[in-house]
């Protein structure tokens, strides 16, 4: 509970008083030495809570006073400010520990490092070299200098790594709920919608539909009840942008929903979060409880006649529930399956009432636009895709984690400047962007210099999606990539419509056959024909976009499909698969070599022969023709 308010509900005037005190406390706190320990899911899994315990023990043992929360004038003089922040983004380097005001970032911190951190850095101001980030032989003690952070533009994620994730006081101290107060008292519903329209904010869940137009459409609906729904389902493999915002800055999501409620005339909201995100669920519930406690949620907010309540609804992990109508069906207690449209969600959504549905990142942008203005927002990104985009950078790249860049940043900048390039000296091959609903790009300059925005990616058959970005190196078979994503989509199909239920199943069967070197050229034509049918006839976005990974890899990596269906041998796949081995029982008769269809066996007469694993397709011809039983089948040790 904020110490300056206790149980009293805010009015507009008392909110201003509280905000002023919180800002003063923040300034006071920033003058003190602070330890920000990353408390995102990744760092907690790596032992962040044990590090916190060790920090408290070590400080107590040394009689170093520690305080949690913002420092007020009435507090005793303290030496160390400790807080658990949201995700810092540099997940591969976690657990992360950030020290202010020096700006030092320590990586891969362990509980046993705490003694040295307190002794050397906190008490003496020394930097521990082994804990700082190193790249190409260069040490980067300060977070701001690390290439991973230097080229980012953190807007939505700005406070995730510096705020106490559960403190409403710190959120308010950083202008939290100021945008809501402005929208509540100084703007009409039409003016709010116009501001969001003029900002050019497009839905960050993948579709890219203008958020302001959606809000305005719901505003114009005549109904006795309207809803705001936040999509926090985030089912794409490797994506965790929304999770990090919900964990690290939950009040920004609540504030965005409240402003949407003002704009559209809704008085109730639901946040749909997958059950696999327990930390996000807990922090959202904590944020809601604290907002209700001071009267920022509930009845007569800030002394006005505006009422708004928010509920958290846990999903069961079905990917299809990321689709709007399936999501609302799930909240209603029904099986999450999409429905035919129209009517649209803004006309008949949750419980057949007008509903505004946006994703977490979209709502988190709203308070910033209202508070800082349209011109500020449009100064970032591109004319048709303003603002920033949070991306989950994963795969064969040196620096993996959560990043945020202006719309229009190129793939080259993301992979090589922020991501640090490809590890182990391998060559860059492709990026799969947008998850199972997206497409693959190539290593060509045309694609590497392609701006990451809604319109540019659409032109090459890909999409920005919710923001999952998987980097692949030269050892990746793109046919197997297509099969992997089709397997995911097919498993996640709700089965309601035939094109998705049966079409994706047939496509998966064909892709599996091709990967096993049993396909034909006719299979490639059939894949394209099926993809065209599914795209044009599937009921929802899951089915309509399910074929993008297949179509994009067929277009840009067709040679790899031909390796599988013409040569019946893929140099990449066969390198990874087990193959037969020739034992010392070999007499060098050459019968296996002469009968190998891939010329994968070499050797001189009367000398032990060897099998080239890159050429071997594991057909079994050598096993059948060896008269001495000198060949062990694939998977057995020679």
Coordinates of C-alpha atoms in Angstrom, one line a residue:
X1 CA 0.0 0.0 0.0
X2 CA 1.4 3.5 -0.9
X3 CA 2.5 4.9 2.5
X4 CA 1.2 8.4 1.8
X5 CA -2.4 7.3 1.0
X6 CA -3.1 4.4 3.2
X7 CA -6.7 3.3 2.6
X8 CA -8.0 6.6 1.3
X9 CA -9.3 6.7 -2.3
X10 CA -7.9 9.2 -4.7
X11 CA -9.7 12.2 -5.9
X12 CA -8.2 14.2 -8.8
X13 CA -6.7 16.7 -6.3
X14 CA -5.3 14.0 -3.9
X15 CA -3.9 12.1 -6.9
X16 CA -1.9 15.2 -7.8
X17 CA -0.6 15.5 -4.3
X18 CA 0.3 11.9 -4.2
X19 CA 2.0 12.1 -7.6
X20 CA 4.1 15.0 -6.5
X21 CA 5.2 13.2 -3.3
X22 CA 6.0 10.1 -5.4
X23 CA 8.1 12.1 -7.8
X24 CA 10.1 13.6 -5.0
X25 CA 10.6 10.2 -3.5
X26 CA 11.8 8.9 -6.8
X27 CA 14.3 11.7 -7.1
X28 CA 15.5 11.0 -3.6
X29 CA 15.9 7.3 -4.3
X30 CA 17.8 8.0 -7.5
X31 CA 20.5 9.7 -5.5
X32 CA 21.1 6.5 -3.6
X33 CA 23.0 3.4 -4.6
X34 CA 20.4 1.0 -6.1
X35 CA 20.5 -2.6 -7.0
X36 CA 17.9 -3.6 -9.6
X37 CA 17.7 -7.4 -9.7
X38 CA 15.9 -8.8 -12.8
X39 CA 12.8 -10.6 -11.6
X40 CA 11.5 -11.7 -15.0
X41 CA 10.6 -15.3 -15.5
X42 CA 14.0 -16.2 -17.1
X43 CA 16.1 -14.7 -14.4
X44 CA 13.9 -16.1 -11.6
X45 CA 14.4 -19.5 -13.2
X46 CA 18.1 -18.9 -13.1
X47 CA 18.1 -18.2 -9.4
X48 CA 17.3 -14.5 -9.0
X49 CA 15.3 -15.1 -5.8
X50 CA 18.2 -16.8 -4.2
X51 CA 20.4 -13.9 -5.1
X52 CA 17.9 -11.5 -3.5
X53 CA 18.0 -13.6 -0.3
X54 CA 21.8 -13.6 -0.3
X55 CA 21.9 -9.8 -0.8
X56 CA 19.7 -9.3 2.2
X57 CA 21.7 -11.7 4.3
X58 CA 25.0 -10.1 3.3
X59 CA 23.8 -6.6 3.9
X60 CA 22.4 -7.6 7.3
X61 CA 25.7 -9.3 8.2
X62 CA 27.6 -6.1 7.3
X63 CA 25.0 -3.8 8.9
X64 CA 24.4 -2.1 5.6
X65 CA 20.8 -0.7 5.7
X66 CA 18.6 -1.8 2.9
X67 CA 15.2 -0.3 1.9
X68 CA 12.6 -1.5 -0.5
X69 CA 10.4 0.9 -2.4
X70 CA 10.9 4.7 -2.9
X71 CA 12.8 6.7 -0.4
X72 CA 10.7 9.4 1.4
X73 CA 11.9 12.4 3.3
X74 CA 10.6 10.9 6.5
X75 CA 12.7 7.8 6.1
X76 CA 16.0 7.3 7.9
X77 CA 19.1 7.8 5.8
X78 CA 19.6 4.5 4.0
X79 CA 22.6 3.1 2.2
X80 CA 21.3 0.6 -0.3
X81 CA 18.1 0.5 -2.4
X82 CA 17.1 -3.0 -3.5
X83 CA 14.3 -3.7 -5.9
X84 CA 13.0 -6.5 -8.1
X85 CA 12.5 -5.2 -11.6
X86 CA 10.9 -6.6 -14.7
X87 CA 12.8 -8.2 -17.5
X88 CA 15.9 -6.4 -18.6
X89 CA 15.7 -8.1 -22.0
X90 CA 19.2 -9.6 -22.1
X91 CA 17.9 -13.0 -21.1
X92 CA 20.8 -15.2 -22.3
X93 CA 23.1 -13.3 -19.9
X94 CA 20.8 -13.8 -16.8
X95 CA 20.5 -13.6 -13.9
X96 CA 21.1 -9.9 -14.4
X97 CA 22.0 -7.4 -11.7
X98 CA 22.0 -3.6 -12.5
X99 CA 23.6 -1.1 -10.2
X100 CA 22.6 2.6 -10.3
X101 CA 23.5 5.4 -10.5
X102 CA 26.8 3.9 -11.9
X103 CA 24.9 2.1 -14.7
X104 CA 26.8 -1.1 -14.1
X105 CA 25.3 -4.4 -15.4
X106 CA 26.5 -7.7 -14.1
X107 CA 25.7 -10.9 -16.0
X108 CA 25.3 -14.6 -15.0
X109 CA 25.2 -13.6 -11.4
X110 CA 25.2 -16.4 -8.8
X111 CA 24.4 -16.3 -5.1
X112 CA 28.1 -16.9 -4.3
X113 CA 29.0 -13.6 -6.2
X114 CA 27.0 -11.5 -3.8
X115 CA 29.7 -11.2 -1.1
X116 CA 32.2 -9.8 -3.7
X117 CA 29.5 -7.5 -5.3
X118 CA 28.8 -5.9 -1.9
X119 CA 32.5 -5.7 -0.9
X120 CA 34.0 -4.4 -4.1
X121 CA 31.2 -2.6 -6.0
X122 CA 28.8 -1.3 -3.4
X123 CA 31.3 -0.4 -0.7
X124 CA 34.4 0.5 -2.8
X125 CA 33.0 1.4 -6.2
X126 CA 35.2 -1.2 -8.0
X127 CA 34.0 -3.1 -11.1
X128 CA 34.2 -6.9 -11.1
X129 CA 35.5 -7.7 -14.6
X130 CA 34.5 -11.3 -14.7
X131 CA 30.8 -10.4 -14.2
X132 CA 30.5 -7.7 -16.9
X133 CA 29.5 -8.4 -20.5
X134 CA 32.4 -9.2 -22.9
X135 CA 32.2 -9.2 -26.7
X136 CA 35.1 -9.6 -29.1
X137 CA 37.6 -9.2 -26.3
X138 CA 36.0 -5.9 -25.1
X139 CA 34.5 -5.4 -21.7
X140 CA 31.3 -3.4 -21.3
X141 CA 30.7 -2.6 -17.6
X142 CA 27.9 -0.1 -18.3
X143 CA 24.6 -1.3 -19.7
X144 CA 24.2 1.7 -21.9
X145 CA 27.4 0.9 -23.8
X146 CA 26.5 -2.8 -24.6
X147 CA 25.7 -3.1 -28.3
X148 CA 22.7 -5.2 -27.5
X149 CA 21.1 -2.2 -25.7
X150 CA 22.8 0.7 -27.6
X151 CA 20.8 0.3 -30.8
X152 CA 17.4 -0.2 -29.2
X153 CA 14.8 2.4 -28.6
X154 CA 12.9 1.2 -25.5
X155 CA 9.5 2.8 -25.2
X156 CA 7.0 0.1 -24.1
X157 CA 9.9 -1.7 -22.3
X158 CA 11.5 1.5 -21.0
X159 CA 10.4 0.9 -17.3
X160 CA 10.5 -2.9 -17.4
X161 CA 14.1 -3.1 -16.3
X162 CA 14.2 -0.1 -13.9
X163 CA 10.8 -0.1 -12.0
X164 CA 9.9 -2.2 -9.1
X165 CA 7.5 -4.5 -11.0
X166 CA 4.9 -4.5 -8.2
X167 CA 5.1 -0.8 -7.1
X168 CA 2.1 1.4 -8.0
X169 CA 3.9 4.3 -6.3
X170 CA 6.9 4.1 -8.6
X171 CA 4.6 3.7 -11.7
X172 CA 2.8 6.9 -10.7
X173 CA 6.2 8.7 -10.0
X174 CA 7.1 8.0 -13.6
X175 CA 3.9 9.7 -14.8
X176 CA 1.8 6.5 -14.6
X177 CA -2.0 7.1 -14.7
X178 CA -1.3 10.8 -15.8
X179 CA -2.6 9.9 -19.3
X180 CA -5.7 8.3 -17.8
X181 CA -6.4 11.4 -15.7
X182 CA -6.0 13.6 -18.7
X183 CA -8.3 11.4 -20.8
X184 CA -10.8 11.3 -18.0
X185 CA -11.1 15.0 -17.3
X186 CA -9.8 16.8 -20.3
X187 CA -10.8 14.8 -23.3
X188 CA -14.1 13.5 -24.8
X189 CA -14.5 9.9 -26.1
X190 CA -14.3 11.1 -29.7
X191 CA -11.1 13.1 -28.9
X192 CA -9.4 10.0 -27.4
X193 CA -10.3 8.0 -30.5
X194 CA -9.0 10.7 -32.8
X195 CA -5.7 11.0 -30.9
X196 CA -5.1 7.2 -31.2
X197 CA -6.2 7.3 -34.9
X198 CA -3.9 10.3 -35.6
X199 CA -1.0 8.5 -33.8
X200 CA -1.1 5.7 -36.4
X201 CA -0.9 3.1 -33.7
X202 CA -1.5 -0.3 -35.3
X203 CA -2.4 -3.5 -33.4
X204 CA 0.8 -5.2 -32.2
X205 CA -0.8 -8.6 -32.0
X206 CA 0.0 -9.4 -35.6
X207 CA -2.8 -8.1 -37.7
X208 CA -1.7 -4.4 -37.7
X209 CA -5.2 -3.0 -37.8
X210 CA -5.4 0.7 -36.7
X211 CA -6.3 0.7 -33.0
X212 CA -8.0 4.0 -33.1
X213 CA -10.4 3.0 -35.8
X214 CA -11.3 -0.1 -33.9
X215 CA -12.0 2.0 -30.7
X216 CA -14.1 4.5 -32.7
X217 CA -16.1 1.7 -34.2
X218 CA -16.9 0.3 -30.8
X219 CA -17.7 3.8 -29.5
X220 CA -20.4 4.3 -32.1
X221 CA -22.1 1.1 -31.2
X222 CA -25.4 1.4 -29.2
X223 CA -25.4 -1.0 -26.3
X224 CA -26.2 -1.2 -22.6
X225 CA -22.8 -2.9 -22.0
X226 CA -19.4 -2.9 -23.6
X227 CA -16.1 -4.6 -22.8
X228 CA -12.4 -4.1 -23.2
X229 CA -10.4 -7.3 -23.7
X230 CA -6.6 -7.6 -23.6
X231 CA -5.1 -10.5 -25.5
X232 CA -2.2 -11.8 -23.4
X233 CA -2.3 -15.3 -24.8
X234 CA 0.9 -15.1 -26.8
X235 CA 1.2 -18.6 -28.2
X236 CA 3.9 -18.3 -30.8
X237 CA 6.9 -20.5 -30.1
X238 CA 9.8 -18.5 -28.7
X239 CA 7.7 -15.3 -28.2
X240 CA 7.6 -13.6 -24.8
X241 CA 7.1 -9.9 -25.5
X242 CA 3.7 -9.6 -23.9
X243 CA 4.7 -11.7 -21.0
X244 CA 7.6 -9.4 -20.1
X245 CA 5.3 -6.3 -20.2
X246 CA 2.7 -7.9 -18.0
X247 CA 5.5 -9.0 -15.5
X248 CA 7.6 -5.9 -15.6
X249 CA 5.1 -3.0 -16.1
X250 CA 1.6 -4.3 -15.5
X251 CA 0.1 -0.9 -14.7
X252 CA 0.8 0.3 -18.2
X253 CA -1.6 -2.4 -19.5
X254 CA -4.3 -1.5 -17.0
X255 CA -4.0 2.2 -17.8
X256 CA -4.2 1.5 -21.6
X257 CA -7.4 -0.6 -21.0
X258 CA -8.9 2.1 -18.8
X259 CA -8.3 4.7 -21.5
X260 CA -9.9 2.4 -24.1
X261 CA -12.9 2.0 -21.7
X262 CA -13.3 5.8 -21.7
X263 CA -13.0 6.0 -25.5
X264 CA -15.5 3.3 -26.3
X265 CA -17.9 3.6 -23.4
X266 CA -17.0 0.3 -21.6
X267 CA -16.9 -0.2 -17.9
X268 CA -15.4 -3.6 -17.6
X269 CA -12.3 -5.3 -18.9
X270 CA -10.7 -8.8 -19.1
X271 CA -7.1 -9.7 -19.5
X272 CA -6.7 -13.2 -21.1
X273 CA -3.4 -14.7 -20.0
X274 CA -2.2 -18.2 -20.7
X275 CA -1.9 -20.3 -17.6
X276 CA 1.7 -21.0 -18.4
X277 CA 2.5 -17.4 -17.4
X278 CA 1.9 -17.7 -13.6
X279 CA 4.2 -14.7 -12.8
X280 CA 2.4 -12.5 -15.2
X281 CA -0.9 -13.5 -13.7
X282 CA 0.2 -12.8 -10.2
X283 CA 1.7 -9.4 -11.0
X284 CA -1.4 -8.4 -12.9
X285 CA -3.6 -9.4 -10.0
X286 CA -1.3 -7.5 -7.6
X287 CA -1.5 -4.4 -9.8
X288 CA -5.3 -4.6 -10.0
X289 CA -5.6 -5.0 -6.3
X290 CA -3.3 -1.9 -5.6
X291 CA -5.2 0.2 -8.2
X292 CA -8.5 -0.8 -6.6
X293 CA -7.1 0.0 -3.1
X294 CA -6.5 3.7 -4.0
X295 CA -9.5 4.1 -6.2
X296 CA -8.0 4.0 -9.6
X297 CA -10.2 1.0 -10.4
X298 CA -13.7 0.5 -9.2
X299 CA -16.5 3.0 -8.8
X300 CA -16.3 6.8 -9.3
X301 CA -12.7 6.8 -10.2
X302 CA -10.8 9.9 -9.1
X303 CA -14.2 11.3 -7.9
X304 CA -15.7 11.1 -11.4
X305 CA -18.8 9.2 -12.6
X306 CA -16.5 6.7 -14.5
X307 CA -16.6 3.1 -13.3
X308 CA -14.2 0.4 -14.5
X309 CA -13.2 -3.0 -13.3
X310 CA -10.6 -5.4 -14.7
X311 CA -10.5 -9.2 -14.3
X312 CA -7.8 -11.7 -15.2
X313 CA -8.8 -14.8 -17.0
X314 CA -6.4 -17.7 -17.4
X315 CA -6.4 -19.6 -20.7
X316 CA -5.6 -23.3 -21.1
X317 CA -2.8 -22.8 -23.6
X318 CA -4.6 -23.3 -26.9
X319 CA -2.9 -21.4 -29.7
X320 CA -6.2 -20.8 -31.5
X321 CA -7.4 -18.7 -28.5
X322 CA -5.1 -15.9 -29.7
X323 CA -7.8 -15.4 -32.3
X324 CA -10.3 -12.8 -31.1
X325 CA -13.6 -14.7 -31.4
X326 CA -12.0 -17.9 -30.0
X327 CA -10.6 -15.9 -27.1
X328 CA -13.9 -14.3 -26.2
X329 CA -15.6 -17.7 -26.4
X330 CA -13.0 -19.1 -23.9
X331 CA -13.6 -16.2 -21.5
X332 CA -17.3 -17.1 -21.7
X333 CA -16.5 -20.6 -20.5
X334 CA -17.0 -22.2 -23.9
X335 CA -14.5 -24.1 -26.0
X336 CA -12.2 -21.7 -27.7
X337 CA -13.2 -21.9 -31.4
X338 CA -13.5 -19.0 -33.9
X339 CA -16.7 -18.0 -35.5
X340 CA -17.7 -16.7 -38.9
X341 CA -17.4 -12.9 -39.3
X342 CA -19.3 -10.6 -39.6
X343 CA -20.5 -9.6 -37.1
X344 CA -17.1 -8.2 -36.0
X345 CA -15.9 -8.2 -32.4
X346 CA -16.6 -4.4 -32.0
X347 CA -20.3 -5.2 -32.9
X348 CA -20.7 -8.5 -31.1
X349 CA -17.8 -9.7 -29.0
X350 CA -17.8 -10.9 -25.4
X351 CA -21.3 -12.1 -24.4
X352 CA -22.4 -10.6 -27.8
X353 CA -21.7 -7.1 -26.6
X354 CA -19.5 -4.5 -28.4
X355 CA -15.9 -5.4 -27.5
X356 CA -12.5 -3.7 -28.0
X357 CA -9.9 -6.3 -28.3
X358 CA -6.2 -5.5 -28.5
X359 CA -3.0 -7.2 -27.3
X360 CA -0.8 -6.3 -24.4
X361 CA 1.8 -4.3 -26.3
X362 CA -0.9 -2.2 -28.0
X363 CA -2.5 -1.2 -24.7
X364 CA 0.9 -0.4 -23.2
X365 CA 1.5 2.1 -26.0
X366 CA -1.7 4.1 -25.3
X367 CA -0.7 5.9 -22.1
X368 CA 2.5 7.1 -23.7
X369 CA 0.6 8.5 -26.8
X370 CA -1.9 10.3 -24.7
X371 CA 0.7 11.7 -22.3
X372 CA 3.5 12.6 -24.7
X373 CA 1.5 13.4 -27.7
X374 CA 0.9 12.3 -31.3
X375 CA 3.9 14.2 -32.8
X376 CA 6.2 12.5 -30.3
X377 CA 4.9 9.0 -31.3
X378 CA 4.9 9.6 -35.0
X379 CA 8.6 10.8 -34.7
X380 CA 9.5 7.2 -34.1
X381 CA 9.2 4.5 -36.8
X382 CA 7.9 4.9 -40.3
X383 CA 5.0 7.0 -41.7
X384 CA 2.7 3.9 -42.1
X385 CA 4.0 2.0 -39.1
X386 CA 4.8 4.6 -36.4
X387 CA 6.3 3.7 -33.0
X388 CA 8.4 0.8 -31.9
X389 CA 8.0 -3.0 -31.9
X390 CA 9.1 -5.4 -29.2
X391 CA 10.7 -8.5 -30.6
X392 CA 11.8 -11.8 -29.1
X393 CA 15.2 -12.6 -30.7
X394 CA 16.0 -16.3 -30.6
X395 CA 17.8 -19.0 -32.5
X396 CA 21.3 -19.1 -33.9
X397 CA 22.4 -15.6 -32.8
X398 CA 25.0 -14.5 -30.3
X399 CA 22.7 -12.3 -28.2
X400 CA 19.2 -13.7 -27.6
X401 CA 16.5 -11.9 -25.6
X402 CA 13.8 -9.3 -25.7
X403 CA 14.5 -6.2 -27.7
X404 CA 12.5 -3.1 -28.8
X405 CA 13.4 -1.2 -31.9
X406 CA 11.7 1.6 -34.0
X407 CA 9.5 0.2 -36.8
X408 CA 11.5 0.3 -40.0
X409 CA 14.7 -1.1 -38.4
X410 CA 16.3 -3.5 -40.8
X411 CA 16.8 -7.2 -40.3
X412 CA 20.6 -6.6 -40.7
X413 CA 20.6 -4.2 -37.7
X414 CA 18.6 -6.6 -35.5
X415 CA 20.6 -9.7 -36.3
X416 CA 24.2 -8.3 -36.5
X417 CA 24.2 -5.1 -34.5
X418 CA 21.8 -6.0 -31.7
X419 CA 22.0 -9.7 -32.0
X420 CA 25.8 -9.8 -32.4
X421 CA 25.7 -12.0 -35.5
X422 CA 25.9 -15.8 -35.8
X423 CA 27.9 -17.8 -33.3
X424 CA 30.6 -20.3 -33.9
X425 CA 31.7 -18.7 -37.2
X426 CA 28.6 -20.0 -39.0
X427 CA 27.0 -18.2 -41.9
X428 CA 23.6 -16.4 -41.6
X429 CA 20.9 -18.2 -43.6
X430 CA 17.4 -17.0 -42.7
X431 CA 15.0 -15.4 -40.3
X432 CA 11.6 -16.8 -39.5
X433 CA 9.5 -13.8 -38.4
X434 CA 6.0 -13.9 -37.1
X435 CA 6.1 -17.4 -35.7
X436 CA 3.9 -20.1 -37.3
X437 CA 1.9 -17.4 -39.0
X438 CA 4.9 -15.7 -40.5
X439 CA 7.4 -16.4 -43.3
X440 CA 11.1 -16.8 -43.9
X441 CA 13.5 -14.2 -45.2
X442 CA 16.9 -14.9 -46.8
X443 CA 20.5 -13.8 -46.5
X444 CA 20.2 -11.6 -49.6
X445 CA 21.0 -7.9 -49.2
X446 CA 17.4 -7.2 -50.4
X447 CA 16.0 -9.1 -47.4
X448 CA 18.7 -8.1 -44.9
X449 CA 18.1 -4.4 -45.6
X450 CA 14.3 -4.9 -45.5
X451 CA 12.6 -2.6 -42.9
X452 CA 10.7 -4.4 -40.2
X453 CA 7.3 -3.0 -40.5
X454 CA 3.8 -4.2 -41.4
X455 CA 3.8 -3.3 -45.1
X456 CA 7.4 -4.2 -46.1
X457 CA 7.2 -7.7 -44.7
X458 CA 3.8 -8.3 -46.4
X459 CA 5.3 -7.6 -49.8
X460 CA 7.7 -10.6 -49.5
X461 CA 5.1 -13.0 -48.1
X462 CA 6.0 -12.6 -44.4
X463 CA 4.5 -10.7 -41.5
X464 CA 5.7 -9.1 -38.4
X465 CA 3.2 -11.0 -36.3
X466 CA 3.4 -10.6 -32.6
X467 CA 7.2 -10.2 -32.9
X468 CA 8.8 -13.6 -32.6
X469 CA 12.1 -13.6 -34.6
X470 CA 14.0 -16.8 -35.1
X471 CA 17.5 -16.6 -36.6
X472 CA 18.9 -19.6 -38.5
X473 CA 22.4 -20.5 -39.6
X474 CA 23.8 -22.5 -42.5
X475 CA 23.1 -25.8 -40.7
X476 CA 19.4 -25.3 -40.8
X477 CA 17.3 -27.2 -43.3
X478 CA 14.4 -24.9 -44.4
X479 CA 12.2 -27.8 -45.4
X480 CA 12.5 -29.1 -41.8
X481 CA 11.7 -25.6 -40.5
X482 CA 8.5 -25.6 -42.6
X483 CA 7.6 -29.0 -41.4
X484 CA 8.2 -28.0 -37.7
X485 CA 5.8 -25.0 -38.0
X486 CA 3.2 -26.9 -39.9
X487 CA 3.3 -29.6 -37.2
X488 CA 2.7 -26.9 -34.6
X489 CA -0.1 -25.3 -36.5
X490 CA -1.8 -28.7 -37.3
X491 CA -1.6 -29.7 -33.6
X492 CA -3.1 -26.4 -32.6
X493 CA -6.0 -26.4 -35.1
X494 CA -9.3 -26.3 -33.4
X495 CA -10.8 -28.5 -36.1
X496 CA -13.9 -26.4 -36.7
X497 CA -13.3 -25.8 -40.4
X498 CA -12.3 -28.5 -43.0
X499 CA -9.6 -26.5 -44.8
X500 CA -7.6 -26.0 -41.7
X501 CA -8.4 -29.3 -40.0
X502 CA -7.8 -31.6 -43.1
X503 CA -5.7 -29.3 -45.3
X504 CA -2.9 -28.7 -42.7
X505 CA -2.9 -32.4 -41.9
X506 CA -2.3 -33.3 -45.6
X507 CA 0.4 -30.7 -45.9
X508 CA 2.1 -32.0 -42.8
X509 CA 2.0 -35.6 -44.2
X510 CA 3.6 -34.3 -47.5
X511 CA 6.3 -32.3 -45.7
X512 CA 7.1 -35.3 -43.5
X513 CA 7.4 -37.5 -46.6
X514 CA 9.7 -34.9 -48.2
X515 CA 11.9 -34.6 -45.2
X516 CA 12.3 -38.3 -45.1
X517 CA 13.5 -38.2 -48.8
X518 CA 10.4 -40.0 -50.0
X519 CA 8.7 -37.1 -51.8
X520 CA 8.2 -36.3 -55.5
X521 CA 8.2 -33.2 -57.6
X522 CA 4.4 -33.5 -57.8
X523 CA 4.3 -33.1 -54.0
X524 CA 5.7 -29.6 -54.4
X525 CA 2.9 -28.6 -56.7
X526 CA 0.4 -30.2 -54.3
X527 CA 1.8 -28.2 -51.4
X528 CA 1.2 -25.0 -53.3
X529 CA -2.3 -26.0 -54.4
X530 CA -3.3 -26.9 -50.8
X531 CA -1.8 -23.8 -49.4
X532 CA -3.7 -21.6 -51.8
X533 CA -7.0 -23.4 -50.9
X534 CA -6.4 -23.1 -47.2
X535 CA -5.4 -19.4 -47.3
X536 CA -8.6 -18.6 -49.2
X537 CA -11.1 -20.8 -47.4
X538 CA -10.0 -21.3 -43.7
X539 CA -12.3 -19.8 -41.1
X540 CA -9.8 -17.8 -39.0
X541 CA -6.4 -16.2 -39.1
X542 CA -4.7 -19.3 -37.8
X543 CA -5.6 -21.4 -40.8
X544 CA -5.3 -18.5 -43.3
X545 CA -1.7 -17.9 -42.3
X546 CA -0.7 -21.4 -41.5
X547 CA 0.9 -21.9 -44.9
X548 CA 3.1 -18.9 -44.9
X549 CA 6.2 -20.8 -43.7
X550 CA 5.7 -23.4 -46.4
X551 CA 5.1 -20.9 -49.2
X552 CA 8.0 -18.7 -48.2
X553 CA 10.5 -21.5 -48.0
X554 CA 9.2 -23.0 -51.3
X555 CA 9.8 -19.6 -52.9
X556 CA 13.2 -18.7 -51.4
X557 CA 14.7 -22.1 -50.6
X558 CA 13.3 -24.3 -53.4
X559 CA 16.7 -25.9 -54.0
X560 CA 16.5 -27.5 -50.6
X561 CA 13.2 -29.1 -51.5
X562 CA 14.7 -30.4 -54.7
X563 CA 17.5 -32.0 -52.7
X564 CA 14.9 -34.0 -50.9
X565 CA 12.6 -34.9 -53.8
X566 CA 15.0 -35.2 -56.7
X567 CA 18.3 -36.3 -55.1
X568 CA 16.5 -38.0 -52.2
X569 CA 19.4 -36.6 -50.1
X570 CA 19.7 -33.4 -48.1
X571 CA 23.3 -32.4 -47.2
X572 CA 22.1 -30.7 -44.1
X573 CA 19.6 -33.2 -42.8
X574 CA 21.9 -36.2 -43.6
X575 CA 24.7 -34.6 -41.7
X576 CA 22.6 -34.6 -38.6
X577 CA 21.1 -38.1 -39.0
X578 CA 22.7 -41.3 -37.8
X579 CA 24.3 -43.4 -40.5
X580 CA 25.7 -46.9 -40.9
X581 CA 29.3 -47.5 -39.9
X582 CA 31.9 -49.9 -41.3
X583 CA 33.7 -52.0 -38.7
X584 CA 37.2 -53.6 -38.6
X585 CA 35.6 -56.7 -40.0
X586 CA 35.7 -55.1 -43.5
X587 CA 37.9 -57.0 -46.0
X588 CA 37.9 -54.2 -48.6
X589 CA 36.0 -56.2 -51.2
X590 CA 34.3 -53.1 -52.5
X591 CA 30.8 -54.6 -52.9
X592 CA 29.2 -52.0 -50.6
X593 CA 30.9 -49.2 -52.5
X594 CA 29.8 -50.5 -55.9
X595 CA 26.1 -50.8 -54.7
X596 CA 25.8 -47.5 -52.9
X597 CA 23.4 -45.3 -55.0
X598 CA 24.8 -42.1 -53.5
X599 CA 28.5 -42.9 -54.0
X600 CA 28.9 -42.3 -50.2
X601 CA 31.4 -45.1 -49.7
X602 CA 35.1 -44.9 -50.5
X603 CA 38.1 -47.1 -50.0
X604 CA 40.9 -49.1 -51.7
X605 CA 40.9 -52.8 -52.4
X606 CA 41.6 -54.9 -49.4
X607 CA 41.5 -51.8 -47.2
X608 CA 38.8 -50.9 -44.7
X609 CA 36.1 -48.7 -46.4
X610 CA 34.5 -45.6 -44.9
X611 CA 31.0 -44.0 -45.3
X612 CA 30.6 -40.2 -45.9
X613 CA 27.8 -39.1 -43.6
X614 CA 27.0 -36.1 -45.7
X615 CA 26.2 -38.3 -48.7
X616 CA 24.7 -41.3 -47.0
X617 CA 20.9 -41.4 -47.1
X618 CA 20.6 -44.5 -44.9
X619 CA 19.0 -46.6 -47.7
X620 CA 20.4 -49.9 -46.4
X621 CA 22.0 -51.0 -49.7
X622 CA 25.5 -51.5 -48.0
X623 CA 24.0 -53.6 -45.3
X624 CA 22.3 -55.9 -47.8
X625 CA 25.4 -56.3 -50.0
X626 CA 28.2 -56.8 -47.4
X627 CA 29.1 -60.5 -47.4
X628 CA 31.1 -60.2 -44.1
X629 CA 28.6 -58.5 -41.8
X630 CA 31.0 -55.7 -41.4
X631 CA 28.5 -52.9 -41.4
X632 CA 26.6 -51.7 -38.3
X633 CA 23.2 -50.2 -38.9
X634 CA 22.5 -46.5 -38.2
X635 CA 22.4 -45.6 -34.5
X636 CA 24.8 -48.4 -33.4
X637 CA 28.4 -47.9 -32.4
X638 CA 31.0 -49.2 -34.7

